[in-house]
Short mmCIF file of C-alpha atoms in Angstrom, two decimals:
data_model
loop_
_atom_site.label_atom_id
_atom_site.label_comp_id
_atom_site.label_asym_id
_atom_site.label_seq_id
_atom_site.Cartn_x
_atom_site.Cartn_y
_atom_site.Cartn_z
CA MET A 837 -33.11 -26.36 34.31
CA THR A 838 -30.43 -28.76 33.13
CA SER A 839 -27.49 -27.13 31.36
CA THR A 840 -26.57 -28.33 27.86
CA PRO A 841 -22.90 -29.24 27.30
CA THR A 842 -22.37 -26.10 25.22
CA GLN A 843 -23.92 -23.88 27.88
CA ALA A 844 -21.72 -25.51 30.52
CA VAL A 845 -18.65 -24.82 28.40
CA ALA A 846 -19.72 -21.20 27.92
CA ASP A 847 -20.28 -20.77 31.65
CA ARG A 848 -16.87 -22.24 32.40
CA LEU A 849 -15.12 -19.98 29.89
CA ARG A 850 -16.84 -16.87 31.23
CA ALA A 851 -15.90 -17.84 34.77
CA ASN A 852 -12.26 -18.48 33.79
CA HIS A 853 -11.67 -15.36 31.71
CA GLY A 854 -14.09 -12.74 33.02
CA THR A 855 -14.07 -9.47 31.08
CA ALA A 856 -11.22 -10.65 28.85
CA LEU A 857 -13.80 -12.74 26.97
CA THR A 858 -16.91 -11.51 25.15
CA LEU A 859 -19.04 -14.51 24.23
CA GLY A 860 -22.17 -14.21 22.09
CA ALA A 861 -25.41 -16.17 22.19
CA GLY A 862 -26.23 -19.48 20.55
CA CYS A 863 -22.66 -20.73 20.21
CA LYS A 864 -21.74 -24.41 19.89
CA LEU A 865 -18.50 -25.05 21.76
CA PRO A 866 -16.76 -28.38 22.45
CA ASP A 867 -15.80 -29.52 25.93
CA ASP A 868 -12.11 -29.63 25.01
CA LEU A 869 -11.92 -26.14 23.52
CA MET A 870 -8.64 -24.62 24.72
CA ILE A 871 -8.70 -20.83 25.20
CA GLU A 872 -5.70 -18.94 26.57
CA ILE A 873 -5.99 -15.19 27.15
CA ASP A 874 -3.00 -13.31 28.55
CA PRO A 875 -3.23 -10.08 30.59
CA GLY A 876 -4.33 -7.12 28.50
CA ALA A 877 -5.61 -9.36 25.71
CA HIS A 878 -9.20 -9.81 24.58
CA LEU A 879 -11.19 -12.48 22.75
CA THR A 880 -14.56 -11.71 21.19
CA ILE A 881 -16.73 -14.58 19.91
CA GLY A 882 -19.91 -13.50 18.14
CA ASP A 883 -23.36 -15.05 18.04
CA ARG A 884 -24.04 -18.53 16.64
CA VAL A 885 -20.36 -19.44 16.33
CA SER A 886 -19.60 -23.14 15.93
CA ILE A 887 -16.21 -24.51 17.01
CA ARG A 888 -15.38 -28.21 16.69
CA ARG A 889 -13.31 -30.40 19.00
CA GLY A 890 -9.57 -30.13 19.52
CA SER A 891 -9.30 -26.43 18.63
CA THR A 892 -7.11 -23.87 20.40
CA ILE A 893 -7.30 -20.08 20.55
CA GLN A 894 -4.33 -18.20 22.04
CA VAL A 895 -4.52 -14.45 22.60
CA HIS A 896 -1.17 -13.23 23.81
CA ARG A 897 -0.42 -10.14 25.88
CA GLY A 898 -2.27 -7.07 24.57
CA ALA A 899 -3.54 -8.78 21.43
CA THR A 900 -7.09 -9.20 20.12
CA VAL A 901 -8.92 -12.04 18.44
CA ALA A 902 -12.34 -11.11 17.06
CA ILE A 903 -14.59 -13.86 15.69
CA GLY A 904 -17.72 -12.56 13.98
CA ASN A 905 -21.26 -13.91 13.92
CA ASP A 906 -22.15 -17.23 12.27
CA VAL A 907 -18.53 -18.33 11.94
CA ALA A 908 -17.73 -22.05 11.66
CA ILE A 909 -14.37 -23.39 12.87
CA GLY A 910 -13.45 -27.02 12.22
CA GLU A 911 -11.60 -29.63 14.25
CA HIS A 912 -8.05 -29.13 15.53
CA THR A 913 -7.79 -25.56 14.27
CA PHE A 914 -5.12 -23.38 15.87
CA ILE A 915 -5.46 -19.59 16.17
CA SER A 916 -2.64 -17.65 17.83
CA ALA A 917 -2.40 -13.84 17.99
CA MET A 918 0.26 -11.40 19.22
CA ALA A 919 -1.12 -8.41 17.27
CA GLY A 920 -4.64 -9.31 16.16
CA ILE A 921 -6.72 -11.77 14.17
CA ARG A 922 -10.18 -11.00 12.83
CA LEU A 923 -12.64 -13.49 11.34
CA GLY A 924 -15.53 -11.78 9.58
CA ASP A 925 -19.17 -12.78 9.80
CA GLY A 926 -20.08 -16.02 8.07
CA CYS A 927 -16.56 -17.16 7.26
CA ALA A 928 -15.53 -20.79 7.67
CA LEU A 929 -12.29 -22.49 8.73
CA SER A 930 -12.20 -26.20 8.00
CA ASN A 931 -10.22 -28.82 9.95
CA MET A 932 -6.60 -28.26 11.02
CA VAL A 933 -6.40 -24.66 9.79
CA ASP A 934 -3.50 -22.70 11.30
CA LEU A 935 -3.50 -18.91 11.79
CA HIS A 936 -0.37 -17.38 13.37
CA ASP A 937 0.02 -13.60 13.17
CA HIS A 938 3.62 -13.67 14.43
CA ASN A 939 7.07 -15.13 13.84
CA HIS A 940 10.36 -15.35 15.70
CA ARG A 941 12.63 -12.49 14.68
CA PRO A 942 15.93 -13.44 12.98
CA ARG A 943 18.75 -14.33 15.37
CA THR A 944 20.91 -11.32 14.52
CA PRO A 945 23.33 -9.60 16.92
CA ALA A 946 20.86 -6.72 17.20
CA ASN A 947 18.01 -9.04 18.20
CA VAL A 948 20.07 -11.35 20.43
CA PRO A 949 22.78 -9.13 21.94
CA THR A 950 23.63 -11.72 24.61
CA SER A 951 23.91 -14.62 22.12
CA LYS A 952 21.64 -16.73 24.33
CA LEU A 953 20.62 -20.04 22.79
CA VAL A 954 17.03 -19.67 23.93
CA LEU A 955 14.26 -20.18 21.42
CA TRP A 956 12.53 -16.86 22.10
CA ALA A 957 15.66 -14.77 22.79
CA SER A 958 15.34 -12.89 19.48
CA GLY A 959 11.81 -11.75 20.29
CA PHE A 960 8.83 -11.73 17.97
CA GLU A 961 7.48 -9.74 15.05
CA ALA A 962 3.79 -9.57 14.27
CA ALA A 963 1.19 -8.27 11.82
CA PRO A 964 -2.59 -8.76 11.68
CA ILE A 965 -4.48 -11.51 9.94
CA ILE A 966 -7.90 -10.51 8.65
CA VAL A 967 -10.35 -12.95 7.07
CA GLU A 968 -13.25 -11.02 5.59
CA PRO A 969 -16.92 -12.11 5.70
CA GLY A 970 -17.91 -15.21 3.80
CA ALA A 971 -14.38 -16.46 3.12
CA ILE A 972 -13.76 -20.22 3.29
CA LEU A 973 -10.44 -21.82 4.25
CA SER A 974 -10.31 -25.52 3.41
CA ASN A 975 -8.57 -28.34 5.31
CA LYS A 976 -5.02 -27.75 6.54
CA VAL A 977 -4.72 -24.20 5.22
CA THR A 978 -1.97 -22.12 6.85
CA VAL A 979 -2.24 -18.33 6.96
CA THR A 980 0.87 -16.34 7.82
CA ALA A 981 1.27 -12.97 9.51
CA GLY A 982 0.18 -9.80 7.70
CA VAL A 983 -2.30 -11.43 5.34
CA ARG A 984 -5.78 -10.23 4.45
CA ILE A 985 -8.18 -12.65 2.75
CA GLY A 986 -11.04 -10.97 0.92
CA ALA A 987 -14.76 -11.52 1.30
CA ASN A 988 -16.21 -14.70 -0.27
CA THR A 989 -12.76 -15.96 -1.19
CA ARG A 990 -12.16 -19.71 -1.13
CA VAL A 991 -8.74 -21.17 -0.36
CA GLY A 992 -8.04 -24.76 -1.40
CA ALA A 993 -6.84 -27.50 0.94
CA ASN A 994 -3.20 -27.55 2.13
CA ALA A 995 -2.53 -24.05 0.80
CA VAL A 996 -0.12 -21.66 2.49
CA VAL A 997 -1.47 -18.13 2.28
CA SER A 998 1.56 -15.86 2.59
CA HIS A 999 0.19 -12.85 0.68
CA SER A 1000 -3.14 -11.05 0.73
CA ILE A 1001 -5.91 -12.28 -1.57
CA ALA A 1002 -8.62 -10.12 -3.15
CA PRO A 1003 -12.35 -10.75 -2.56
CA ASP A 1004 -14.31 -13.16 -4.75
CA THR A 1005 -11.27 -15.26 -5.56
CA VAL A 1006 -10.35 -18.95 -5.67
CA ALA A 1007 -6.76 -19.54 -4.52
CA ALA A 1008 -4.70 -22.66 -3.97
CA GLY A 1009 -1.14 -23.94 -3.74
CA VAL A 1010 2.08 -23.28 -1.83
CA PRO A 1011 2.33 -20.37 -1.75
CA ALA A 1012 -1.34 -19.76 -2.52
CA SER A 1013 -1.94 -18.14 -5.90
CA VAL A 1014 -5.07 -16.94 -7.64
CA ARG A 1015 -6.73 -19.56 -9.83
CA ARG A 1016 -9.83 -17.63 -10.84
CA HIS A 1017 -12.24 -14.87 -9.86
CA PHE A 1018 -16.01 -15.02 -9.62
CA ASP A 1019 -18.98 -12.74 -8.96
CA GLY A 1020 -19.37 -12.96 -5.21
CA VAL A 1021 -22.51 -12.19 -3.28
CA PRO A 1022 -22.65 -8.86 -1.46
CA THR A 1023 -21.70 -9.25 2.18
CA THR A 1024 -23.99 -7.74 4.76
CA ALA A 1025 -21.10 -6.96 7.09
CA HIS A 1026 -18.37 -4.71 5.70
CA GLU A 1027 -14.85 -4.84 7.08
CA ASP A 1028 -12.67 -1.74 7.24
CA ARG A 1029 -11.15 -1.34 3.79
CA ARG A 1030 -7.43 -1.78 3.31
CA THR A 1031 -5.98 1.66 2.58
CA LEU A 1032 -2.70 2.40 0.80
CA THR A 1033 -1.27 5.90 1.07
CA ILE A 1034 0.72 6.97 -2.00
CA GLY A 1035 2.71 10.19 -2.23
CA PHE A 1036 4.11 12.09 -5.22
CA PHE A 1037 6.93 14.62 -4.84
CA GLY A 1038 8.18 16.41 -7.92
CA THR A 1039 7.64 19.14 -10.47
CA SER A 1040 4.80 20.23 -12.76
CA ILE A 1041 5.19 16.87 -14.59
CA MET A 1042 3.53 15.38 -11.51
CA GLU A 1043 1.37 18.37 -10.57
CA HIS A 1044 -0.15 18.79 -14.07
CA LEU A 1045 -2.81 21.40 -13.28
CA GLU A 1046 -5.83 21.64 -15.53
CA ALA A 1047 -8.48 24.37 -15.41
CA PHE A 1048 -12.05 23.20 -14.97
CA ASN A 1049 -15.64 24.35 -15.11
CA ALA A 1050 -18.37 21.89 -14.14
CA GLN A 1051 -20.30 22.62 -17.34
CA MET A 1052 -17.31 21.47 -19.41
CA THR A 1053 -17.65 17.90 -18.15
CA THR A 1054 -21.45 17.63 -17.83
CA GLN A 1055 -22.45 15.83 -21.00
CA ALA A 1056 -26.08 16.96 -20.80
CA ASP A 1057 -25.10 20.61 -20.37
CA LEU A 1058 -22.02 21.25 -22.50
CA PRO A 1059 -21.41 24.89 -23.45
CA GLU A 1060 -21.91 26.00 -27.05
CA VAL A 1061 -18.86 26.02 -29.30
CA GLY A 1062 -17.33 29.49 -29.16
CA SER A 1063 -19.04 30.45 -25.91
CA LYS A 1064 -17.16 31.52 -22.79
CA VAL A 1065 -17.02 29.72 -19.45
CA THR A 1066 -15.47 30.78 -16.16
CA VAL A 1067 -12.54 28.86 -14.72
CA GLU A 1068 -13.83 27.56 -11.39
CA GLY A 1069 -10.61 25.99 -10.17
CA TRP A 1070 -7.81 23.59 -10.95
CA HIS A 1071 -7.74 19.81 -11.13
CA ARG A 1072 -4.59 17.73 -10.92
CA ARG A 1073 -4.49 15.56 -14.01
CA GLY A 1074 -1.72 13.98 -16.09
CA TRP A 1075 -0.11 10.58 -15.50
CA VAL A 1076 -0.61 10.74 -11.71
CA HIS A 1077 -4.36 11.14 -12.13
CA ARG A 1078 -4.47 8.33 -14.67
CA LEU A 1079 -2.47 6.04 -12.39
CA THR A 1080 -4.92 6.80 -9.59
CA LEU A 1081 -7.86 5.79 -11.77
CA SER A 1082 -6.06 2.68 -12.98
CA LEU A 1083 -5.24 1.48 -9.46
CA ARG A 1084 -8.78 2.09 -8.22
CA ALA A 1085 -10.33 0.38 -11.23
CA ALA A 1086 -8.14 -2.71 -10.89
CA ARG A 1087 -8.54 -2.98 -7.10
CA ALA A 1088 -11.92 -1.56 -6.19
CA HIS A 1089 -11.77 -3.35 -2.82
CA VAL A 1090 -8.77 -1.22 -1.80
CA ALA A 1091 -8.86 2.44 -0.79
CA PHE A 1092 -6.05 4.53 -2.28
CA GLU A 1093 -5.20 7.79 -0.54
CA MET A 1094 -3.25 9.77 -3.14
CA ARG A 1095 -1.24 12.80 -1.99
CA ASN A 1096 0.15 14.75 -4.95
CA HIS A 1097 2.80 17.24 -3.80
CA GLY A 1098 4.02 18.07 -7.31
CA GLU A 1099 4.79 21.77 -7.74
CA GLY A 1100 5.27 23.67 -10.97
CA GLY A 1101 8.74 25.16 -11.42
CA ALA A 1102 10.20 23.29 -8.46
CA THR A 1103 13.90 22.50 -8.35
CA SER A 1104 15.39 19.75 -6.19
CA ARG A 1105 15.97 22.41 -3.54
CA ASP A 1106 12.25 23.23 -3.55
CA VAL A 1107 11.15 19.57 -3.57
CA ALA A 1108 13.45 18.83 -0.65
CA GLY A 1109 11.71 21.60 1.27
CA ILE A 1110 8.30 20.16 0.36
CA VAL A 1111 9.32 16.70 1.61
CA GLU A 1112 10.59 18.13 4.88
CA ALA A 1113 7.52 20.34 5.39
CA ASP A 1114 5.13 17.49 4.64
CA ARG A 1115 6.70 15.27 7.27
CA ALA A 1116 6.81 18.08 9.84
CA THR A 1117 3.18 19.10 9.35
CA THR A 1118 1.38 15.84 8.61
CA GLY A 1119 3.61 13.06 9.94
CA VAL A 1120 2.11 10.75 7.30
CA ASP A 1121 3.67 7.32 6.85
CA TYR A 1122 3.50 6.34 3.18
CA ASP A 1123 3.13 2.92 1.64
CA LEU A 1124 4.54 4.11 -1.68
CA VAL A 1125 6.25 7.32 -2.79
CA PHE A 1126 7.21 8.51 -6.27
CA LEU A 1127 10.05 11.06 -6.30
CA GLY A 1128 11.23 12.90 -9.38
CA CYS A 1129 12.97 16.22 -10.02
CA GLY A 1130 15.93 17.71 -11.87
CA ILE A 1131 14.52 19.17 -15.05
CA ASN A 1132 14.18 22.65 -13.55
CA ASP A 1133 17.62 22.39 -11.90
CA VAL A 1134 19.09 22.16 -15.40
CA TRP A 1135 16.66 24.44 -17.23
CA ARG A 1136 17.22 27.41 -14.94
CA ARG A 1137 20.91 27.58 -15.93
CA PHE A 1138 20.07 27.60 -19.63
CA GLN A 1139 17.44 30.27 -18.95
CA ASN A 1140 20.21 32.30 -17.30
CA ARG A 1141 18.30 32.23 -13.98
CA LEU A 1142 21.51 31.33 -12.22
CA SER A 1143 20.34 32.00 -8.65
CA GLU A 1144 17.71 29.28 -9.07
CA ALA A 1145 19.86 26.79 -10.97
CA ILE A 1146 21.08 23.76 -9.03
CA ASP A 1147 24.42 22.21 -9.95
CA LEU A 1148 24.93 18.45 -9.99
CA GLY A 1149 26.62 18.34 -6.58
CA GLU A 1150 23.79 20.16 -4.82
CA TYR A 1151 21.19 18.11 -6.69
CA THR A 1152 22.86 14.89 -5.54
CA ARG A 1153 22.88 16.11 -1.93
CA HIS A 1154 19.17 16.95 -2.10
CA MET A 1155 18.32 13.55 -3.61
CA ASN A 1156 20.26 11.69 -0.92
CA THR A 1157 18.68 13.77 1.85
CA MET A 1158 15.16 13.21 0.53
CA LEU A 1159 15.71 9.49 0.07
CA GLU A 1160 17.15 9.14 3.55
CA GLN A 1161 14.07 10.86 4.96
CA LEU A 1162 11.46 9.13 2.79
CA THR A 1163 12.81 5.61 3.22
CA GLY A 1164 12.50 6.07 6.97
CA TYR A 1165 8.70 6.23 6.82
CA THR A 1166 7.83 4.79 3.40
CA ARG A 1167 7.59 1.10 2.59
CA GLN A 1168 8.62 1.53 -1.06
CA VAL A 1169 10.17 4.52 -2.82
CA ILE A 1170 10.38 4.83 -6.61
CA VAL A 1171 12.61 7.51 -8.13
CA ILE A 1172 11.42 8.52 -11.60
CA GLY A 1173 13.96 9.82 -14.07
CA GLU A 1174 13.11 13.08 -15.80
CA THR A 1175 11.77 13.17 -19.37
CA PRO A 1176 14.02 14.91 -21.91
CA PHE A 1177 13.58 18.41 -23.27
CA GLY A 1178 11.89 18.84 -26.65
CA PRO A 1179 12.91 21.55 -29.16
CA VAL A 1180 12.40 24.36 -26.66
CA GLU A 1181 15.58 26.08 -27.93
CA ASP A 1182 17.79 25.73 -30.98
CA PRO A 1183 18.88 22.11 -31.61
CA GLU A 1184 22.44 22.62 -30.35
CA THR A 1185 21.26 24.12 -27.07
CA VAL A 1186 18.61 21.42 -26.57
CA ALA A 1187 21.27 18.75 -27.14
CA ALA A 1188 23.44 20.36 -24.45
CA MET A 1189 20.44 20.59 -22.09
CA ASN A 1190 19.61 16.92 -22.54
CA THR A 1191 23.23 15.86 -22.11
CA GLU A 1192 23.26 17.67 -18.78
CA LEU A 1193 19.85 16.35 -17.74
CA ALA A 1194 21.01 12.80 -18.46
CA ARG A 1195 23.82 13.31 -15.92
CA TYR A 1196 21.24 14.33 -13.29
CA ASN A 1197 19.16 11.25 -14.07
CA GLU A 1198 22.21 9.05 -13.60
CA ALA A 1199 22.91 10.70 -10.23
CA ALA A 1200 19.29 9.99 -9.25
CA ARG A 1201 19.71 6.34 -10.27
CA THR A 1202 22.84 6.05 -8.11
CA ALA A 1203 21.15 7.70 -5.12
CA ALA A 1204 18.12 5.41 -5.45
CA ALA A 1205 20.30 2.30 -5.44
CA ALA A 1206 22.20 3.53 -2.37
CA HIS A 1207 18.95 3.88 -0.39
CA GLY A 1208 17.20 0.71 -1.52
CA ALA A 1209 14.76 2.56 -3.77
CA LEU A 1210 13.74 1.56 -7.29
CA PHE A 1211 14.64 3.73 -10.28
CA LEU A 1212 12.29 4.10 -13.25
CA ASP A 1213 14.12 5.23 -16.39
CA VAL A 1214 11.56 6.66 -18.83
CA TRP A 1215 14.08 8.36 -21.15
CA ALA A 1216 14.39 5.65 -23.80
CA PRO A 1217 10.67 4.93 -24.36
CA PHE A 1218 9.93 8.65 -24.31
CA THR A 1219 12.56 9.58 -26.88
CA ALA A 1220 11.58 6.57 -29.02
CA ALA A 1221 8.00 7.80 -29.22
CA ALA A 1222 9.11 11.34 -29.98
CA ARG A 1223 11.49 10.12 -32.69
CA HIS A 1224 8.96 7.97 -34.52
CA LEU A 1225 6.01 10.37 -34.47
CA PRO A 1226 5.60 12.55 -37.57
CA ALA A 1227 6.11 16.24 -36.99
CA ASP A 1228 2.49 16.93 -37.97
CA ASP A 1229 1.05 14.05 -35.93
CA ALA A 1230 -2.57 14.76 -34.96
CA THR A 1231 -1.92 13.79 -31.33
CA GLY A 1232 0.38 16.77 -30.88
CA GLY A 1233 3.39 14.60 -30.07
CA VAL A 1234 4.69 13.94 -26.57
CA TRP A 1235 5.30 17.54 -25.46
CA SER A 1236 2.73 20.29 -25.12
CA ASP A 1237 5.38 23.04 -24.99
CA ASP A 1238 8.60 21.01 -25.37
CA VAL A 1239 8.89 20.62 -21.59
CA HIS A 1240 5.46 19.70 -20.27
CA LEU A 1241 3.65 16.66 -21.59
CA THR A 1242 0.67 16.01 -23.82
CA GLU A 1243 -1.82 13.23 -23.10
CA LEU A 1244 0.37 10.95 -25.18
CA GLY A 1245 3.44 11.84 -23.13
CA ASP A 1246 1.49 11.23 -19.92
CA THR A 1247 0.38 7.85 -21.30
CA ILE A 1248 4.00 6.82 -21.84
CA LEU A 1249 4.80 7.68 -18.22
CA LEU A 1250 1.70 5.81 -17.08
CA GLN A 1251 2.59 2.68 -19.05
CA GLN A 1252 6.16 2.63 -17.78
CA THR A 1253 5.00 3.13 -14.19
CA GLU A 1254 2.41 0.37 -14.42
CA HIS A 1255 4.98 -1.97 -15.95
CA LEU A 1256 7.35 -1.39 -13.03
CA LEU A 1257 4.58 -1.91 -10.48
CA THR A 1258 3.59 -5.16 -12.18
CA GLU A 1259 7.14 -6.45 -12.71
CA HIS A 1260 8.01 -6.04 -9.02
CA ARG A 1261 4.50 -6.91 -7.73
CA ILE A 1262 4.67 -3.75 -5.67
CA ILE A 1263 0.99 -3.18 -4.97
CA GLU A 1264 0.48 -6.85 -4.11
CA ALA A 1265 3.32 -6.69 -1.58
CA LEU A 1266 1.99 -3.44 -0.09
CA LEU A 1267 -1.42 -5.01 0.52
CA ASP A 1268 0.18 -7.23 3.17
CA TYR A 1269 0.46 -5.67 6.60
CA PRO A 1270 4.17 -5.17 7.38
CA LEU A 1271 5.70 -7.21 10.18
CA LEU A 1272 6.69 -5.08 13.15
CA GLU A 1273 8.37 -5.77 16.46
CA ARG A 1274 5.74 -7.20 18.79
CA ASP A 1275 5.10 -4.13 20.99
CA GLN A 1276 5.24 -1.80 17.99
CA ALA A 1277 2.72 -4.00 16.19
CA LEU A 1278 0.32 -3.73 19.13
CA ALA A 1279 0.56 0.06 19.02
CA VAL A 1280 0.32 0.44 15.24
CA TYR A 1281 -2.40 -2.12 14.58
CA GLY A 1282 -4.43 -1.59 17.73
CA PRO A 1283 -6.95 0.71 15.98
CA LEU A 1284 -7.92 -2.13 13.60
CA PHE A 1285 -9.31 -4.03 16.56
CA ALA A 1286 -10.50 -1.25 18.88
CA ARG A 1287 -14.20 -1.77 18.14
CA HIS A 1288 -13.87 -5.45 19.04
CA ARG A 1289 -12.68 -4.71 22.56
CA PRO A 1290 -14.77 -3.42 25.48
CA ALA A 1291 -14.50 0.29 26.17
CA PRO A 1292 -12.01 1.15 28.94
CA VAL A 1293 -13.66 1.63 32.32
#
């Protein structure tokens, strides 16, 4: 039987690369296809893949390139991986598309201790590129390291995609920006969802426990007015719960793992212990952390619980210690200033309490700046709402007991938090995979590509 040109190319590639290459059936491959696979690397090409002339695929040491089924790759396309690149089923790359999942590291003294003027002396940093099923990249699109392009998304010609793009989106420009969204078709092949891990460390303002009974929330089986129900447990509610719902509603294609470590009555000393214990027991790396405490540090002194009160010096030490720890394994930390006290005592005492609490908030702001964290000051919008609401307002005001918050108070915190996230484009930045030193990137991102590599013998 006479071999077709494509079959001859496939036979040659299999002979050249052996087990480093997994090549599916029914592929259309050009004679001049250039494939380079370094030791420890792997290239998987699915079934019915079409690659046009002049294209190159480089898979550097230890990396993975996984091309799904029914993928079309145009002429003179260049794919180069040091961590990993994944093309989902049915996606299309037009002519002269460039995908590089790595960059040269900056030529700093730390990266080039010998000051050698060699192009690669500073080493490389890498992060995955993932193109989900059904996405289309038009002519001359460039995709940079750490980017994820959602299913069905279409990127216009000559665009530079330097940040992740949601599914069912049209994007264009340099850098690529969203032009519109559309109702995309369901994809038959589902990629692993992007997951962001968000932690909350603070007091009852974050914990916000609420008693529940399933009958209380089942609309078809609500208890009679005046009847009794049994408390079955506690839900965490408040502004943290609302933020969770808001993030999931706005970005349904992203998985959010929310870890609320808020604890009622906690001082900065207690929260510092929670942060340390969490790291020691779970070892979780966070994408985003919210940190807030101080109200109980101040309140305990005015309650005459002096053994539990934390003075400003100790509070500052705890904040700096926590921020030093958290910034070591968290991509973005946000310190939230405490909300003021309501009329929990006589007006003169409350004024003194709030004067003191304001000093703690300022210390938190200073500590945040010193550690590269953001500070969210909620004092002014909170007091403005409290000042303008009538005393007999039907909403109950902003405090439920002049310390803890009502739904309205929680909504103010939610709005201020969402504004900060939007202003700094924090979630958008976190959806990109962070660039890591080459060998670290292979270790950290390896699990994303494990199922696309043959099992170890």
